[in-house]
PDB file of C-alpha atoms in Angstrom:
ATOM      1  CA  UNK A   1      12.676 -30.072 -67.304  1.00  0.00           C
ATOM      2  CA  UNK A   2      12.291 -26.472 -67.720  1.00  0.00           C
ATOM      3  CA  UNK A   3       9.351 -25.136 -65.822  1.00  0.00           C
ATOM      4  CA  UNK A   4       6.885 -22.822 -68.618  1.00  0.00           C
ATOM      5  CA  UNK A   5       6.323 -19.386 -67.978  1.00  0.00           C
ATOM      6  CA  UNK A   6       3.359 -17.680 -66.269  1.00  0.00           C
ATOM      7  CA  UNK A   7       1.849 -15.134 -69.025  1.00  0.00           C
ATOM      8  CA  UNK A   8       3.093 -14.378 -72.440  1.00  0.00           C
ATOM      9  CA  UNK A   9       6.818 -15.219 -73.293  1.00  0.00           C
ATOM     10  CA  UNK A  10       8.781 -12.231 -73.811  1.00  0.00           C
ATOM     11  CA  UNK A  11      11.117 -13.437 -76.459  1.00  0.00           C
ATOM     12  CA  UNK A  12      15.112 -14.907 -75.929  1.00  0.00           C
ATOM     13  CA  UNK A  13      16.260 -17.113 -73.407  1.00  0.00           C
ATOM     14  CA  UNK A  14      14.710 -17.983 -70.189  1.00  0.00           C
ATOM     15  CA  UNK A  15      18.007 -16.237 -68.719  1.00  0.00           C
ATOM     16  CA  UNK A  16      16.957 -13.404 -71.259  1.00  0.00           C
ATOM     17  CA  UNK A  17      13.582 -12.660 -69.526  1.00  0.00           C
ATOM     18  CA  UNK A  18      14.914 -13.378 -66.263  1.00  0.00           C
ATOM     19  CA  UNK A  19      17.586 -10.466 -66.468  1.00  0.00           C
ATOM     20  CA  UNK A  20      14.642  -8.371 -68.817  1.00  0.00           C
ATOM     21  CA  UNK A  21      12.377  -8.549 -65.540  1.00  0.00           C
ATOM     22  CA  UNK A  22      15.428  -7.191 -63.206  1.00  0.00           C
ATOM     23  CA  UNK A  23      16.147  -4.611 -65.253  1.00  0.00           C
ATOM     24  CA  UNK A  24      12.367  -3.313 -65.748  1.00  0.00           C
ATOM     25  CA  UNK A  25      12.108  -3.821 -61.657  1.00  0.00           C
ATOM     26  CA  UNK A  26      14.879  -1.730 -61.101  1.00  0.00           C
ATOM     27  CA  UNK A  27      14.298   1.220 -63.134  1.00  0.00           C
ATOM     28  CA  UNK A  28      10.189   1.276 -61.524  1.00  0.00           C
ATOM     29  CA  UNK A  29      11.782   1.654 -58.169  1.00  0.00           C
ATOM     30  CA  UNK A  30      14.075   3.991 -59.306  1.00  0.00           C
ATOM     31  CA  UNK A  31      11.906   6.232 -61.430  1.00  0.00           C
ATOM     32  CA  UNK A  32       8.257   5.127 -59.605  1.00  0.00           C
ATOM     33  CA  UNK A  33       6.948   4.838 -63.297  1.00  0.00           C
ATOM     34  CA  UNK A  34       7.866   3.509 -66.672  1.00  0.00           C
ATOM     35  CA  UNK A  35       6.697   3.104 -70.178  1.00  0.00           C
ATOM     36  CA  UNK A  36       6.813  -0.316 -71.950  1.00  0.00           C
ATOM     37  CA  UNK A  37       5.088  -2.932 -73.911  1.00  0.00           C
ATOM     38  CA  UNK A  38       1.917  -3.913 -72.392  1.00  0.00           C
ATOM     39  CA  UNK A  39       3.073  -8.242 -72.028  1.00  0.00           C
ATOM     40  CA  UNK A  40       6.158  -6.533 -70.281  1.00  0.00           C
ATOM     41  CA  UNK A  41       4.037  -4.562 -68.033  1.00  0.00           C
ATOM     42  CA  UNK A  42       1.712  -7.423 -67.090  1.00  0.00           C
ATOM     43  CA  UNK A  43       4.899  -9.995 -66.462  1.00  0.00           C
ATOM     44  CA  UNK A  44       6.372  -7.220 -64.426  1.00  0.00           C
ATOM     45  CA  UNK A  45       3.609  -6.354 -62.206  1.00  0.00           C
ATOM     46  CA  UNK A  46       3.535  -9.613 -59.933  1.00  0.00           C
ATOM     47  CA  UNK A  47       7.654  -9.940 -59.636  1.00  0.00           C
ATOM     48  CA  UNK A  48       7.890  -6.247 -58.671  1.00  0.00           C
ATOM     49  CA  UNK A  49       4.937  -6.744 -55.765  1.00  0.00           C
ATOM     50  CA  UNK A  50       6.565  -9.874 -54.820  1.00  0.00           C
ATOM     51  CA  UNK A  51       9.977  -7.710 -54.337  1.00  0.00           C
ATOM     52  CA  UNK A  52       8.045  -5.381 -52.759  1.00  0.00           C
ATOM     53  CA  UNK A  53       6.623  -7.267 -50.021  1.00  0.00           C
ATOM     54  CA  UNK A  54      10.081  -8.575 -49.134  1.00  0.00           C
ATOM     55  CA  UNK A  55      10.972  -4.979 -48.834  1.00  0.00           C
ATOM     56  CA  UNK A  56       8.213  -4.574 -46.515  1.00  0.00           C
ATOM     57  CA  UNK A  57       9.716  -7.003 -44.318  1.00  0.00           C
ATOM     58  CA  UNK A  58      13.158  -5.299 -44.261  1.00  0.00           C
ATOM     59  CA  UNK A  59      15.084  -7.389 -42.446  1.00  0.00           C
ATOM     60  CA  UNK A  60      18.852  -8.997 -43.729  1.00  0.00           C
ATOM     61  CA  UNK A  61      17.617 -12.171 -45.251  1.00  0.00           C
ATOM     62  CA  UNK A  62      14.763 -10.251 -47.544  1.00  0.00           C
ATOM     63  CA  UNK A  63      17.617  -7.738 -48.842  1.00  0.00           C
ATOM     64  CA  UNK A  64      19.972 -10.326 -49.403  1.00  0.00           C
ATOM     65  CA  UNK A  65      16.986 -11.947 -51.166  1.00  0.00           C
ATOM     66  CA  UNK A  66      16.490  -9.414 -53.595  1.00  0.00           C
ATOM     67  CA  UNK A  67      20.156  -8.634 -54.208  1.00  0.00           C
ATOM     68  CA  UNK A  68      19.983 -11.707 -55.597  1.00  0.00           C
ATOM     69  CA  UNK A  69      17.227 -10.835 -58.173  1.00  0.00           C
ATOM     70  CA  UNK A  70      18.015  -6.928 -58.164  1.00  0.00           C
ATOM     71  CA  UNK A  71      21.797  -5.966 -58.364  1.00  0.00           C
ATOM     72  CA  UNK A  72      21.501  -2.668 -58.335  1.00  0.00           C
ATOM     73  CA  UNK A  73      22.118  -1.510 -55.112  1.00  0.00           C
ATOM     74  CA  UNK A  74      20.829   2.103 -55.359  1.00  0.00           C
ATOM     75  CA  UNK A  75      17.665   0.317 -56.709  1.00  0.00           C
ATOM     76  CA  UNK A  76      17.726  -1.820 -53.430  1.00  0.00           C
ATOM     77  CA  UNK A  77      18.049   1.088 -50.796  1.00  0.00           C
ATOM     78  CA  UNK A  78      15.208   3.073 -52.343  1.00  0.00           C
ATOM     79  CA  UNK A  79      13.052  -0.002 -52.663  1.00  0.00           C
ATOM     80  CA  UNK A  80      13.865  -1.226 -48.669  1.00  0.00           C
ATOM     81  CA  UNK A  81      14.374   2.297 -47.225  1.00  0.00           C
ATOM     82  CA  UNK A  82      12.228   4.875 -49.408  1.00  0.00           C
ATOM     83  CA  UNK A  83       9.402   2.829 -50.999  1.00  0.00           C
ATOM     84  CA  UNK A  84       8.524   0.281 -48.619  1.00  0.00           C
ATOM     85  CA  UNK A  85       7.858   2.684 -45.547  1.00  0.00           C
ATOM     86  CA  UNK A  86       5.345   3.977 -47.984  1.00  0.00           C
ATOM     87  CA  UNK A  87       3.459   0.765 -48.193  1.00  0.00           C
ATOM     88  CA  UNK A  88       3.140  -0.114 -44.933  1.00  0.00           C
ATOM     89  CA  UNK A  89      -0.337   0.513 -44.625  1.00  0.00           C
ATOM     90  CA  UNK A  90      -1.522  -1.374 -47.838  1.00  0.00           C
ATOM     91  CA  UNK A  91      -1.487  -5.283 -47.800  1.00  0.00           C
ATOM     92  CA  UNK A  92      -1.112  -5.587 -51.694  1.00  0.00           C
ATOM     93  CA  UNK A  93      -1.779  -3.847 -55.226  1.00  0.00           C
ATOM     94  CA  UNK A  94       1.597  -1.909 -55.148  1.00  0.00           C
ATOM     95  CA  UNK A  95       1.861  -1.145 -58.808  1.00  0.00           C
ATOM     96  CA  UNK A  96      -1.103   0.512 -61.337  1.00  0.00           C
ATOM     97  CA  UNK A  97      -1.127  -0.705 -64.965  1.00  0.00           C
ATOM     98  CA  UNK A  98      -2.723   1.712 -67.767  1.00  0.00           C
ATOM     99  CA  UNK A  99      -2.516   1.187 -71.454  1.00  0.00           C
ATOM    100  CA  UNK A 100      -1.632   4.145 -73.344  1.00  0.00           C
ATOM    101  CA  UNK A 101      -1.848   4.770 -77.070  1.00  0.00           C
ATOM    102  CA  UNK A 102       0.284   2.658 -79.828  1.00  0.00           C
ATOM    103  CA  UNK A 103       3.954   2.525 -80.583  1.00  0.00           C
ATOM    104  CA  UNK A 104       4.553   5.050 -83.267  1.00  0.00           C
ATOM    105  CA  UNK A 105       7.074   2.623 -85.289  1.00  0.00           C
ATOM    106  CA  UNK A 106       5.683  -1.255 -85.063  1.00  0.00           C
ATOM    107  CA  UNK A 107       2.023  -0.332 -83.491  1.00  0.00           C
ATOM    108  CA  UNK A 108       2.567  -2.353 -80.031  1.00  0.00           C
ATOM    109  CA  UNK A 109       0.376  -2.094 -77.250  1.00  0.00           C
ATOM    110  CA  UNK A 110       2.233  -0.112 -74.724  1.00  0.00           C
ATOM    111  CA  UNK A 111       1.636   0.614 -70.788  1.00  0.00           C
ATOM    112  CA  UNK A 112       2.643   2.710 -68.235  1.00  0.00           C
ATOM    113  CA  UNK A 113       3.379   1.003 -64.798  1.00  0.00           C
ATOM    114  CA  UNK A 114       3.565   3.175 -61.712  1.00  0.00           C
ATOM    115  CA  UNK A 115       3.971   2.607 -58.147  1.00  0.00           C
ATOM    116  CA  UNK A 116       0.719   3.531 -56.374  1.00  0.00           C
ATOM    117  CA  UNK A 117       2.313   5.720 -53.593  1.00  0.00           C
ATOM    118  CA  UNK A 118      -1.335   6.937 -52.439  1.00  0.00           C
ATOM    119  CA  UNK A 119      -2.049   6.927 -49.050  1.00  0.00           C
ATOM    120  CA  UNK A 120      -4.679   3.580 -47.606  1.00  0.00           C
ATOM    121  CA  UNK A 121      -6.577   4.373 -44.581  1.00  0.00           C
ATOM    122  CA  UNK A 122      -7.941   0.702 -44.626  1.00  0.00           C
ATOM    123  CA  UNK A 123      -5.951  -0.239 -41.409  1.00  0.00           C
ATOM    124  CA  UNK A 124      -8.064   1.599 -38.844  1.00  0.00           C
ATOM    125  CA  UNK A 125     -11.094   0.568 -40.395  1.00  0.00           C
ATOM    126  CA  UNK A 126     -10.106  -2.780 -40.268  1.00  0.00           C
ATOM    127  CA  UNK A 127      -9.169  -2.881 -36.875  1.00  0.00           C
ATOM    128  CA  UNK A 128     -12.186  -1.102 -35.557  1.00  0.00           C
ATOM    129  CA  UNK A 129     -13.974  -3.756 -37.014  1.00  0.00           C
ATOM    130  CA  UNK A 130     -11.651  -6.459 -35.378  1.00  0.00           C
ATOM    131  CA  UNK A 131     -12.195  -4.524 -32.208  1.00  0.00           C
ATOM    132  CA  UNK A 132     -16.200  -4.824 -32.001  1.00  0.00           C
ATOM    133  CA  UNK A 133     -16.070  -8.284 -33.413  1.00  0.00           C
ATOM    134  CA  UNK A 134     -13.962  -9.560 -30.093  1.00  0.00           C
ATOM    135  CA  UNK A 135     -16.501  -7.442 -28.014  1.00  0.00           C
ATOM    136  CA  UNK A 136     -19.433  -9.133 -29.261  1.00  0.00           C
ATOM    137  CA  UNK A 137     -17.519 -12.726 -29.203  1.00  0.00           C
ATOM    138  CA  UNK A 138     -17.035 -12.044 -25.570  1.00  0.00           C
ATOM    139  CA  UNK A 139     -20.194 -10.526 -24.499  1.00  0.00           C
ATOM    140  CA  UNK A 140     -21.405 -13.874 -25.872  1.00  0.00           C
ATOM    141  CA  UNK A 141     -23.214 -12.229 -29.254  1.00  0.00           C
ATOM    142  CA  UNK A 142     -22.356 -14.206 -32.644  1.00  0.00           C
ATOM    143  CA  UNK A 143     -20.829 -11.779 -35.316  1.00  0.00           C
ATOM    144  CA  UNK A 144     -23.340 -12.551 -38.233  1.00  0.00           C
ATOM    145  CA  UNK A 145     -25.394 -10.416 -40.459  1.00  0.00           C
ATOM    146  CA  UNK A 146     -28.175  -8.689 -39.352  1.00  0.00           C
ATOM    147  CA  UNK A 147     -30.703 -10.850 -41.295  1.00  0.00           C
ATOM    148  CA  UNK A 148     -29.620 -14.218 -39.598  1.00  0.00           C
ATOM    149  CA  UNK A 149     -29.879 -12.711 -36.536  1.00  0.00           C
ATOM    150  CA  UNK A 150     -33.050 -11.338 -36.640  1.00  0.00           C
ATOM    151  CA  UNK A 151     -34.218 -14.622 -37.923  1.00  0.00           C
ATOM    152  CA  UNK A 152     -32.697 -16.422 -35.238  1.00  0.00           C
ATOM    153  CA  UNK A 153     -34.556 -14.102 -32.592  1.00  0.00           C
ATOM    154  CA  UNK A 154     -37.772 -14.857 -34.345  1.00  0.00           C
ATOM    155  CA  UNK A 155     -37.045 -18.833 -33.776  1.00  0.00           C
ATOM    156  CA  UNK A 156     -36.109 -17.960 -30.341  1.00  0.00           C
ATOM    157  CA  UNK A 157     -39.304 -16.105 -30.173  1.00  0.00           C
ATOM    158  CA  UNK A 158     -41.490 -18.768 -31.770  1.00  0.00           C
ATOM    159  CA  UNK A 159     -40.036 -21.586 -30.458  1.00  0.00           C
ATOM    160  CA  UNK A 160     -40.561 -19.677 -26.434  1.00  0.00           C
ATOM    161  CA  UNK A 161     -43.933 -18.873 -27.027  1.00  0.00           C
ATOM    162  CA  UNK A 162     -45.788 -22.661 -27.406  1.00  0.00           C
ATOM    163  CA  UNK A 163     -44.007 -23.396 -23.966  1.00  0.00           C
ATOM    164  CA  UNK A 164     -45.467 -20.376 -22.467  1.00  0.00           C
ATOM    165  CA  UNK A 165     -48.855 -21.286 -23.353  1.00  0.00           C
ATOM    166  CA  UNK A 166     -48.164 -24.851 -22.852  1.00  0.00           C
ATOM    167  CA  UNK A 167     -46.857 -24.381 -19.364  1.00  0.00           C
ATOM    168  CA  UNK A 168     -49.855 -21.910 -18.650  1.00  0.00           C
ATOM    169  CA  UNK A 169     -52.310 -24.497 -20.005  1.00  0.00           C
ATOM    170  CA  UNK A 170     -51.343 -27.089 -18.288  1.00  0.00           C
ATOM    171  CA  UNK A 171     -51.193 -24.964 -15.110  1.00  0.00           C
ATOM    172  CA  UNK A 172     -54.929 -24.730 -15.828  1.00  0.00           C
ATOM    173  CA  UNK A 173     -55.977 -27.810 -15.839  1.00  0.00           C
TER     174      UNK A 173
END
C-alpha cells in the first residue's frame, strides 16, 4: 500500500514528486538559492538537510547514497566537497525559507530557499560547557541550577544545625 506523503502533495505521480524533489535539490546545491512555490519550498527543505547530513559524513556509502537520489554528479561533488565542509560546525538548520511576494501570472505563494552558509561558533561554547560539567562531576559537585543548589545547601544547613545543638545539649546534661 502506498505510504501518504509528509506535507502538501505537489501534484502528478508519486514518481513525479520524487524526481520534482531531485531536481529542486540539485539546482539549491548548485546555485545555493532558488525561487519556487512556497509547498515546494517547505517539501524541499527536510530532503535537502537530510542529503546534507549524508554529505557531512562523506564517506563512499553516503555518496553512493545520494547518487541514488541526486544524479547529477556536478551537483554531488559540490554538495560532498564544497558545501558540506561548510557545515561542519552546525548540527542542523542547513537551509533558510522566506516567502516573497506573489506570482505575477496565477498569484501563488512563492519562496526563496537558500543554503545558510553563515558561520556557527556554537561548538566551542558547547564544549566549554562539556568541559566544566566533567570537572564538577569529578570534583564530586552535581551540575544543577543554581537555585537547587542553594536550596540543597540550606537543607544541608538546617538539617546540621538541630544535631549541633542536640549533641551540645546533651553534652550538657
Amino acid at each position: 500500500m502506498p505510504r501518504p506523503t509528509k506535507g502538501p502533495r505537489l501534484g502528478g505521480s508519486a514518481q513525479h514528486e520524487r524526481h520534482m524533489l531531485a531536481n529542486l535539490a540539485t539546482q539549491l546545491f548548485i546555485h545555493e538559492s532558488i525561487t519556487t512555490t512556497q509547498a515546494r519550498a517547505r517539501r524541499l527543505r527536510p530532503y535537502a538537510e537530510k542529503l546534507i547530513t549524508k554529505g557531512k559524513r562523506g564517506d563512499l556509502h553516503a555518496r553512493r547514497t545520494v547518487m541514488k537520489k541526486i544524479t547529477d554528479k556536478y551537483a554531488v561533488y559540490r554538495l560532498f566537497d564544497e558545501l558540506a565542509p561548510k557545515f561542519a560546525n552546525r548540527d542542523g538548520g542547513y537551509t533558510r525559507i522566506v516567502k516573497t511576494l506573489p506570482r505575477k501570472g496565477d498569484n501563488a505563494p512563492m519562496a526563496v530557499i537558500s543554503l545558510v552558509l553563515e558561520p556557527v561558533a556554537r561548538k566551542e561554547a558547547v564544549a566549554d560547557a562539556v568541559g566544566t560539567a566533567r570537572r564538577a562531576a569529578s570534583a564530586g559537585e552535581s551540575t544543577t541550577s543554581p537555585r537547587k543548589s542553594a536550596q540543597r545547601a540550606e537543607e544541608g544547613t538546617a538539617a546540621a544545625a538541630p544535631t549541633d545543638d542536640a549533641s551540645s545539649a546533651e553534652a550538657d546534661t
